[in-house]
CSV table of C-alpha atoms in Angstrom, one decimal:
chain,number,residue,atom,x,y,z
A,1,UNK,CA,127.9,139.6,129.7
A,2,UNK,CA,128.1,143.4,129.6
A,3,UNK,CA,130.7,144.6,127.7
A,4,UNK,CA,132.4,145.5,130.5
A,5,UNK,CA,132.7,142.1,131.9
A,6,UNK,CA,133.8,140.5,128.6
A,7,UNK,CA,136.6,143.5,128.6
A,8,UNK,CA,137.4,142.7,132.1
A,9,UNK,CA,137.7,138.8,131.0
A,10,UNK,CA,139.6,139.5,128.0
A,11,UNK,CA,142.3,141.4,130.8
A,12,UNK,CA,142.1,139.2,133.0
A,13,UNK,CA,143.4,136.5,130.3
A,14,UNK,CA,146.2,138.9,128.9
A,15,UNK,CA,147.3,139.2,132.7
A,16,UNK,CA,147.4,135.0,133.1
A,17,UNK,CA,149.2,134.9,130.2
A,18,UNK,CA,151.6,137.5,131.1
A,19,UNK,CA,152.3,136.0,134.7
A,20,UNK,CA,152.7,132.0,132.6
A,21,UNK,CA,155.2,134.0,130.7
A,22,UNK,CA,157.0,135.1,132.8
A,23,UNK,CA,157.1,132.2,135.2
A,24,UNK,CA,157.9,130.2,132.3
A,25,UNK,CA,160.9,131.9,131.2
A,26,UNK,CA,162.5,132.1,134.8
A,27,UNK,CA,161.8,128.5,135.1
A,28,UNK,CA,164.5,128.2,132.0
A,29,UNK,CA,167.0,129.4,134.0
A,30,UNK,CA,168.1,126.3,135.7
A,31,UNK,CA,168.4,123.0,133.5
A,32,UNK,CA,166.7,121.2,136.5
A,33,UNK,CA,163.4,123.1,135.1
A,34,UNK,CA,164.0,124.4,132.1
A,35,UNK,CA,161.6,121.7,130.2
A,36,UNK,CA,158.6,122.7,132.3
A,37,UNK,CA,159.9,126.3,132.0
A,38,UNK,CA,159.0,125.9,128.3
A,39,UNK,CA,156.1,124.1,128.2
A,40,UNK,CA,154.8,127.1,130.5
A,41,UNK,CA,155.8,129.6,128.3
A,42,UNK,CA,153.8,127.7,125.7
A,43,UNK,CA,151.0,127.8,127.7
A,44,UNK,CA,151.3,131.5,127.9
A,45,UNK,CA,151.4,132.1,124.3
A,46,UNK,CA,148.6,130.0,124.2
A,47,UNK,CA,146.5,131.5,126.8
A,48,UNK,CA,147.9,135.3,124.7
A,49,UNK,CA,146.8,134.3,121.4
A,50,UNK,CA,142.8,132.7,122.3
A,51,UNK,CA,142.3,136.3,124.3
A,52,UNK,CA,143.3,138.0,121.0
A,53,UNK,CA,140.8,136.2,119.1
A,54,UNK,CA,138.3,138.3,121.2
A,55,UNK,CA,139.4,141.1,119.9
A,56,UNK,CA,136.3,143.1,118.6
A,57,UNK,CA,138.6,144.2,114.9
A,58,UNK,CA,138.5,140.6,114.4
A,59,UNK,CA,135.3,139.9,112.2
A,60,UNK,CA,135.9,137.4,109.7
A,61,UNK,CA,137.5,134.3,111.5
A,62,UNK,CA,137.7,131.3,108.9
A,63,UNK,CA,140.7,132.3,106.8
A,64,UNK,CA,142.6,133.0,109.8
A,65,UNK,CA,142.0,129.6,112.0
A,66,UNK,CA,142.7,127.9,109.1
A,67,UNK,CA,145.7,130.1,109.0
A,68,UNK,CA,146.5,129.2,112.8
A,69,UNK,CA,145.8,125.5,112.4
A,70,UNK,CA,148.3,125.1,109.1
A,71,UNK,CA,150.7,127.0,110.5
A,72,UNK,CA,150.0,124.4,113.8
A,73,UNK,CA,150.2,121.1,112.0
A,74,UNK,CA,153.4,122.4,109.6
A,75,UNK,CA,155.7,123.7,113.0
A,76,UNK,CA,154.3,120.5,114.5
A,77,UNK,CA,155.4,118.5,111.6
A,78,UNK,CA,158.7,120.1,111.4
A,79,UNK,CA,159.8,119.7,114.7
A,80,UNK,CA,159.0,116.1,115.3
A,81,UNK,CA,160.8,114.5,111.7
A,82,UNK,CA,163.6,117.1,111.7
A,83,UNK,CA,166.6,114.6,112.0
A,84,UNK,CA,168.6,115.6,115.8
A,85,UNK,CA,171.6,117.0,113.9
A,86,UNK,CA,169.4,119.5,112.0
A,87,UNK,CA,167.7,120.6,114.7
A,88,UNK,CA,170.0,123.9,115.6
A,89,UNK,CA,169.5,124.8,111.8
A,90,UNK,CA,165.6,124.3,112.0
A,91,UNK,CA,165.1,126.5,115.2
A,92,UNK,CA,166.9,129.4,112.8
A,93,UNK,CA,164.9,128.9,110.3
A,94,UNK,CA,162.1,128.9,112.7
A,95,UNK,CA,163.3,132.4,113.5
A,96,UNK,CA,163.3,133.7,110.1
A,97,UNK,CA,159.3,132.6,109.6
A,98,UNK,CA,158.9,134.2,113.1
A,99,UNK,CA,160.5,137.7,111.6
A,100,UNK,CA,158.4,137.3,108.4
A,101,UNK,CA,155.6,137.0,110.2
A,102,UNK,CA,156.1,140.3,111.7
A,103,UNK,CA,157.4,141.7,108.8
A,104,UNK,CA,154.1,140.6,106.9
A,105,UNK,CA,151.1,142.0,109.6
A,106,UNK,CA,153.1,145.2,109.8
A,107,UNK,CA,153.2,145.5,105.7
A,108,UNK,CA,149.3,144.7,105.8
A,109,UNK,CA,148.4,147.2,108.5
A,110,UNK,CA,150.3,149.3,106.8
A,111,UNK,CA,148.3,149.0,103.2
A,112,UNK,CA,145.0,149.2,105.6
A,113,UNK,CA,146.5,152.3,106.2
A,114,UNK,CA,146.7,153.6,102.5
A,115,UNK,CA,143.1,154.1,103.3
A,116,UNK,CA,141.9,154.7,106.4
A,117,UNK,CA,144.1,157.2,108.8
A,118,UNK,CA,146.8,155.8,110.3
A,119,UNK,CA,147.9,157.9,113.5
A,120,UNK,CA,151.9,158.6,113.6
A,121,UNK,CA,151.4,156.4,117.2
A,122,UNK,CA,151.0,153.3,115.0
A,123,UNK,CA,152.7,153.9,112.0
A,124,UNK,CA,156.2,154.4,113.9
A,125,UNK,CA,156.3,151.0,115.3
A,126,UNK,CA,155.0,149.4,112.2
A,127,UNK,CA,157.9,150.9,110.4
A,128,UNK,CA,160.1,149.3,113.0
A,129,UNK,CA,158.6,146.2,113.0
A,130,UNK,CA,159.0,146.3,109.3
A,131,UNK,CA,162.7,147.0,109.2
A,132,UNK,CA,163.6,144.6,112.2
A,133,UNK,CA,161.1,142.2,110.7
A,134,UNK,CA,163.2,142.0,107.7
A,135,UNK,CA,166.4,142.1,109.3
A,136,UNK,CA,165.7,139.3,111.2
A,137,UNK,CA,164.7,137.2,108.4
A,138,UNK,CA,167.0,137.8,106.1
A,139,UNK,CA,169.9,137.4,108.7
A,140,UNK,CA,168.2,134.2,110.2
A,141,UNK,CA,168.4,133.1,106.2
A,142,UNK,CA,171.7,133.9,105.9
A,143,UNK,CA,172.4,132.2,108.8
A,144,UNK,CA,170.8,129.1,108.1
A,145,UNK,CA,173.0,128.5,105.5
A,146,UNK,CA,176.2,129.6,107.0
A,147,UNK,CA,175.7,126.8,110.3
A,148,UNK,CA,175.6,124.2,107.1
A,149,UNK,CA,178.7,124.9,105.3
A,150,UNK,CA,180.9,126.5,108.7
A,151,UNK,CA,184.8,126.9,107.3
A,152,UNK,CA,184.1,127.3,103.7
A,153,UNK,CA,182.2,131.1,102.5
A,154,UNK,CA,183.8,134.6,101.4
A,155,UNK,CA,183.4,136.3,104.3
A,156,UNK,CA,182.1,140.1,104.3
A,157,UNK,CA,182.1,141.7,101.3
A,158,UNK,CA,184.6,144.7,101.1
A,159,UNK,CA,183.9,147.6,102.1
A,160,UNK,CA,180.7,146.3,104.4
A,161,UNK,CA,180.8,148.9,106.4
A,162,UNK,CA,180.2,151.5,104.6
A,163,UNK,CA,177.3,149.5,102.8
A,164,UNK,CA,176.2,148.5,106.5
A,165,UNK,CA,176.2,152.7,107.3
A,166,UNK,CA,174.5,153.8,103.6
A,167,UNK,CA,172.1,151.2,104.4
A,168,UNK,CA,171.0,152.3,107.6
A,169,UNK,CA,171.0,155.9,106.3
A,170,UNK,CA,168.2,154.8,103.7
A,171,UNK,CA,166.3,152.6,106.6
A,172,UNK,CA,166.3,155.8,108.3
A,173,UNK,CA,165.2,158.2,105.5
A,174,UNK,CA,162.6,155.5,104.0
A,175,UNK,CA,161.4,155.1,107.6
A,176,UNK,CA,160.4,158.4,108.2
A,177,UNK,CA,158.8,158.5,104.0
A,178,UNK,CA,156.8,155.5,105.5
A,179,UNK,CA,155.8,157.3,108.6
A,180,UNK,CA,154.8,161.0,106.7
A,181,UNK,CA,153.5,159.0,103.7
A,182,UNK,CA,150.4,157.7,106.1
A,183,UNK,CA,150.0,161.1,107.2
A,184,UNK,CA,150.1,163.5,104.5
A,185,UNK,CA,147.3,163.4,101.7
A,186,UNK,CA,150.1,164.7,99.1
A,187,UNK,CA,151.6,161.3,98.7
A,188,UNK,CA,149.1,159.2,96.5
A,189,UNK,CA,147.5,156.0,97.8
A,190,UNK,CA,150.2,153.1,96.5
A,191,UNK,CA,153.1,155.3,98.6
A,192,UNK,CA,152.7,153.9,102.2
A,193,UNK,CA,153.1,150.3,100.5
A,194,UNK,CA,155.9,151.4,98.1
A,195,UNK,CA,158.3,153.0,101.2
A,196,UNK,CA,157.4,150.2,103.1
A,197,UNK,CA,158.2,147.9,100.5
A,198,UNK,CA,161.3,149.8,100.3
A,199,UNK,CA,162.3,149.7,103.9
A,200,UNK,CA,161.9,145.7,103.9
A,201,UNK,CA,164.3,145.4,101.1
A,202,UNK,CA,166.9,147.8,102.7
A,203,UNK,CA,165.9,145.9,106.2
A,204,UNK,CA,167.0,142.3,104.5
A,205,UNK,CA,170.1,143.6,102.8
A,206,UNK,CA,171.2,145.1,106.3
A,207,UNK,CA,169.8,141.2,108.1
A,208,UNK,CA,172.1,139.1,105.1
A,209,UNK,CA,175.0,141.8,105.5
A,210,UNK,CA,174.7,141.4,109.1
A,211,UNK,CA,174.7,137.9,109.3
A,212,UNK,CA,177.7,137.7,106.5
A,213,UNK,CA,179.8,140.0,108.3
A,214,UNK,CA,181.5,137.5,111.9
A,215,UNK,CA,183.4,135.0,111.8
A,216,UNK,CA,181.9,131.0,112.8
A,217,UNK,CA,182.9,131.7,116.1
A,218,UNK,CA,180.3,134.1,116.5
A,219,UNK,CA,177.1,132.5,114.5
A,220,UNK,CA,175.4,131.8,118.0
A,221,UNK,CA,176.1,135.4,119.6
A,222,UNK,CA,174.3,136.5,115.9
A,223,UNK,CA,171.9,134.6,116.0
A,224,UNK,CA,170.7,135.2,119.5
A,225,UNK,CA,171.5,138.8,118.5
A,226,UNK,CA,168.7,138.5,115.4
A,227,UNK,CA,166.3,137.3,117.9
A,228,UNK,CA,166.4,140.0,119.5
A,229,UNK,CA,165.5,142.0,117.0
A,230,UNK,CA,162.8,139.9,116.4
A,231,UNK,CA,161.3,140.2,119.4
A,232,UNK,CA,161.5,143.7,118.6
A,233,UNK,CA,160.1,143.6,115.6
A,234,UNK,CA,157.0,141.7,117.6
A,235,UNK,CA,157.0,144.2,120.7
A,236,UNK,CA,156.5,147.4,117.7
A,237,UNK,CA,153.8,145.6,116.2
A,238,UNK,CA,152.1,145.1,119.4
A,239,UNK,CA,152.6,148.7,120.1
A,240,UNK,CA,150.9,149.3,117.1
A,241,UNK,CA,148.3,147.2,117.2
A,242,UNK,CA,147.9,147.7,121.4
A,243,UNK,CA,147.5,144.0,121.9
A,244,UNK,CA,149.3,143.4,125.2
A,245,UNK,CA,150.4,140.2,124.1
A,246,UNK,CA,152.8,140.9,121.8
A,247,UNK,CA,154.4,143.6,123.3
A,248,UNK,CA,154.8,141.5,126.1
A,249,UNK,CA,156.2,139.0,124.8
A,250,UNK,CA,158.3,140.8,122.1
A,251,UNK,CA,159.8,142.8,125.2
A,252,UNK,CA,160.7,139.4,126.9
A,253,UNK,CA,162.7,138.2,124.1
A,254,UNK,CA,163.8,142.1,123.2
A,255,UNK,CA,165.3,142.3,127.0
A,256,UNK,CA,166.6,138.5,126.9
A,257,UNK,CA,168.0,137.8,123.6
A,258,UNK,CA,170.4,140.2,123.0
A,259,UNK,CA,171.9,139.6,127.0
A,260,UNK,CA,172.7,136.3,125.9
A,261,UNK,CA,174.2,137.5,122.3
A,262,UNK,CA,176.9,139.4,124.7
A,263,UNK,CA,176.9,136.4,126.8
A,264,UNK,CA,177.9,134.1,124.1
A,265,UNK,CA,180.4,136.5,122.1
A,266,UNK,CA,182.2,136.9,125.3
A,267,UNK,CA,182.2,132.8,125.5
A,268,UNK,CA,183.8,133.5,121.8
A,269,UNK,CA,186.0,135.9,122.7
A,270,UNK,CA,184.6,138.3,120.3
A,271,UNK,CA,183.9,141.5,121.4
A,272,UNK,CA,179.6,142.1,120.7
A,273,UNK,CA,179.8,144.9,117.9
A,274,UNK,CA,182.3,142.4,116.2
A,275,UNK,CA,178.9,139.8,115.4
A,276,UNK,CA,177.2,142.9,113.8
A,277,UNK,CA,180.3,144.8,111.5
A,278,UNK,CA,182.6,141.9,111.6
A,279,UNK,CA,186.5,142.0,112.8
A,280,UNK,CA,189.8,143.4,111.2
A,281,UNK,CA,190.3,139.7,109.5
A,282,UNK,CA,191.0,136.5,110.3
A,283,UNK,CA,193.2,136.2,114.0
A,284,UNK,CA,196.3,134.7,113.9
A,285,UNK,CA,196.5,131.8,115.8
A,286,UNK,CA,197.4,132.0,119.6
A,287,UNK,CA,197.2,135.2,119.7
A,288,UNK,CA,196.3,137.2,123.5
A,289,UNK,CA,192.9,137.9,122.4
A,290,UNK,CA,191.7,141.0,125.4
A,291,UNK,CA,188.1,140.8,125.7
A,292,UNK,CA,186.5,142.1,129.3
A,293,UNK,CA,183.6,139.8,130.1
A,294,UNK,CA,180.4,141.3,130.7
A,295,UNK,CA,180.0,143.3,133.8
B,1,UNK,CA,148.6,158.8,123.6
B,2,UNK,CA,148.0,157.5,126.8
B,3,UNK,CA,147.4,154.3,125.4
B,4,UNK,CA,151.0,154.7,124.0
B,5,UNK,CA,152.4,155.8,126.7
B,6,UNK,CA,150.8,152.7,128.6
B,7,UNK,CA,152.4,150.5,125.5
B,8,UNK,CA,155.7,151.8,126.3
B,9,UNK,CA,155.8,150.9,130.2
B,10,UNK,CA,154.7,147.9,129.5
B,11,UNK,CA,157.2,148.0,126.8
B,12,UNK,CA,160.2,148.8,129.3
B,13,UNK,CA,159.1,146.1,131.9
B,14,UNK,CA,158.9,143.6,129.6
B,15,UNK,CA,162.7,144.1,128.7
B,16,UNK,CA,164.2,145.2,132.0
B,17,UNK,CA,162.4,141.6,132.8
B,18,UNK,CA,163.9,139.6,129.8
B,19,UNK,CA,166.9,141.7,130.1
B,20,UNK,CA,167.1,140.4,134.1
B,21,UNK,CA,166.2,136.9,133.2
B,22,UNK,CA,168.3,136.3,131.2
B,23,UNK,CA,171.3,137.4,133.2
B,24,UNK,CA,170.8,134.9,135.8
B,25,UNK,CA,170.8,132.0,133.3
B,26,UNK,CA,173.0,129.1,134.0
B,27,UNK,CA,175.5,128.4,131.3
B,28,UNK,CA,173.9,125.2,130.5
B,29,UNK,CA,170.6,126.9,130.2
B,30,UNK,CA,171.5,129.0,127.9
B,31,UNK,CA,170.5,127.4,124.5
B,32,UNK,CA,167.5,126.1,125.6
B,33,UNK,CA,166.0,129.4,126.6
B,34,UNK,CA,167.0,131.3,122.9
B,35,UNK,CA,165.3,128.2,121.6
B,36,UNK,CA,162.3,129.5,123.8
B,37,UNK,CA,163.1,133.0,123.0
B,38,UNK,CA,162.4,132.4,119.2
B,39,UNK,CA,159.8,130.0,119.6
B,40,UNK,CA,157.9,133.3,121.4
B,41,UNK,CA,159.1,135.6,118.4
B,42,UNK,CA,155.9,133.4,116.7
B,43,UNK,CA,153.6,135.8,119.0
B,44,UNK,CA,153.2,137.8,116.2
B,45,UNK,CA,150.6,135.2,115.6
B,46,UNK,CA,148.3,137.4,117.5
B,47,UNK,CA,148.9,140.3,115.3
B,48,UNK,CA,148.2,138.6,112.2
B,49,UNK,CA,144.8,137.5,113.9
B,50,UNK,CA,143.8,141.1,114.0
B,51,UNK,CA,145.3,142.5,110.6
B,52,UNK,CA,143.9,139.2,108.5
B,53,UNK,CA,140.5,138.9,110.5
B,54,UNK,CA,139.7,142.4,110.2
B,55,UNK,CA,137.4,143.8,107.3
B,56,UNK,CA,137.5,144.7,104.3
B,57,UNK,CA,139.2,142.3,101.2
B,58,UNK,CA,142.6,143.1,100.0
B,59,UNK,CA,146.0,142.9,100.3
B,60,UNK,CA,145.9,143.7,103.9
B,61,UNK,CA,144.1,140.3,105.0
B,62,UNK,CA,146.4,138.2,103.1
B,63,UNK,CA,149.7,139.7,104.8
B,64,UNK,CA,147.8,139.4,107.8
B,65,UNK,CA,146.8,135.6,107.1
B,66,UNK,CA,150.3,135.0,105.7
B,67,UNK,CA,151.4,136.1,109.1
B,68,UNK,CA,149.0,133.7,110.9
B,69,UNK,CA,150.3,130.7,109.3
B,70,UNK,CA,154.2,131.6,109.8
B,71,UNK,CA,153.4,133.1,113.5
B,72,UNK,CA,151.3,129.9,114.1
B,73,UNK,CA,154.3,127.8,112.6
B,74,UNK,CA,156.8,129.6,114.7
B,75,UNK,CA,155.2,129.1,117.8
B,76,UNK,CA,154.2,125.7,117.7
B,77,UNK,CA,157.6,124.7,116.1
B,78,UNK,CA,159.7,126.4,118.6
B,79,UNK,CA,157.8,124.6,121.5
B,80,UNK,CA,157.9,121.4,120.4
B,81,UNK,CA,161.7,121.7,118.7
B,82,UNK,CA,162.8,123.2,122.0
B,83,UNK,CA,161.4,120.7,124.3
B,84,UNK,CA,162.4,117.8,122.0
B,85,UNK,CA,166.6,119.3,122.2
B,86,UNK,CA,165.5,119.2,126.3
B,87,UNK,CA,164.2,116.1,126.1
B,88,UNK,CA,167.6,114.5,124.8
B,89,UNK,CA,170.2,116.5,126.5
B,90,UNK,CA,170.8,120.5,127.1
B,91,UNK,CA,170.1,121.9,123.8
B,92,UNK,CA,173.6,123.0,121.4
B,93,UNK,CA,173.7,126.9,121.4
B,94,UNK,CA,173.0,126.9,117.2
B,95,UNK,CA,176.9,127.0,116.4
B,96,UNK,CA,179.1,125.1,113.9
C-alpha cells in the first residue's frame, strides 16, 4: 500500500471508531440498550487503539505491547473478582488510574520536549493534561476513601476556599512556566519537567481538596465531575499528540460527565458549585432547600 | 496551526455531543453512562502508545509505558465492570 493509502486506511479506522463511540454512548441512554451500548463503546475504543498503533511516531513496540496486555489482564482480573458491593468503589478507582494515565503520558511527552523543540500549541494542552490528570487522580483516590467510610470524616479543612484559590493561582503560574520553559532556552534542561512536576503536585492537592469539600450526598456528583476533569485531560493530551481518538473520547466524556454531575447534584439537593467548594456547613434537618433544577 | 484548529473543532463537537447525549439519559441509566465514561478515560492508552513507543530512551518512554498499563487497566476493567453491573441490574451511582 502506498503511504497515502495507509493514511486513508487509518483515517477510515478512526472514523469507524468515532461512529461506534457515539452510537454506543447513545445506546446507553435507555436501560434496555445500555448493556449493548457499553460494548459498542468498547469496540469503538478498541478500533481507535489499534488504529493508533499505525502512528508513524511509534518505532518500538515491545514494551508498549507488553504494557497493554498486562494492563488489560489486570483490568479484567479486577473487574471479575471484585465483589458486587465493592463495584462502585472499584470503578472510582479506575477513574484514578485513568487520570494517572493522562498525567503520566503528558509528563512523558513534556520530557521529550526537554531535548527537542516543543511548539506552544503542544505545550499548552500538555500542561492542561498534567493538571487535569492530577486533579482527577487525587480526587478519585480521596473519593474512594470517602465511599468506604461515609458518615465519618472531618470535613474540609478550615480556610479551604482560600487554599483552593491559592492552589488555582499556583496552577496557573506553574502552567505558564511549563509552557514558557519549553519555548525559552534560558531555563535549563530539567526545568520543563520540574515545573510540570510541581504543577502535578498542585493538581493533586487541588483534587484532594475538592474531594473532601462536599458532604456525603454530593459524592456521586463529585465522581461525575472528576470524570469530566479526567476526560478533559484525555482530550488535552489528544490535542497535543494530534490523536483523533483521544480528542473524541475525551471530549465526549468531558461533555457528558459534567452534565451528569449537574443532574446528580440537583438530585442530591445541592448546587454544583457546592460539589467543588463545599457548602457553608451541615444543613439543618427539615430545612427547605431551595435549589433550582437544571434548565 | 491548521492542525490545531481542526483538533479544537473536533473537540468542541465532541463536547457538544457528549453534553447532548448525557442530557437525555433516563434516570435509571445514568450510572451506566458514568461508568462507561470512566472506562473511556482509558483511551489515554493510545497516547501512551505514542509516547512509550517513540524512539530514544529515558524517562519519557518509561512514563509512556506506565500510561499504557494504566490506560489499558482503566479501559478493559471499566468496560467489563460496567458490563457486569448492567448485567446484574442498573448500576448504582457511586455513593454512600
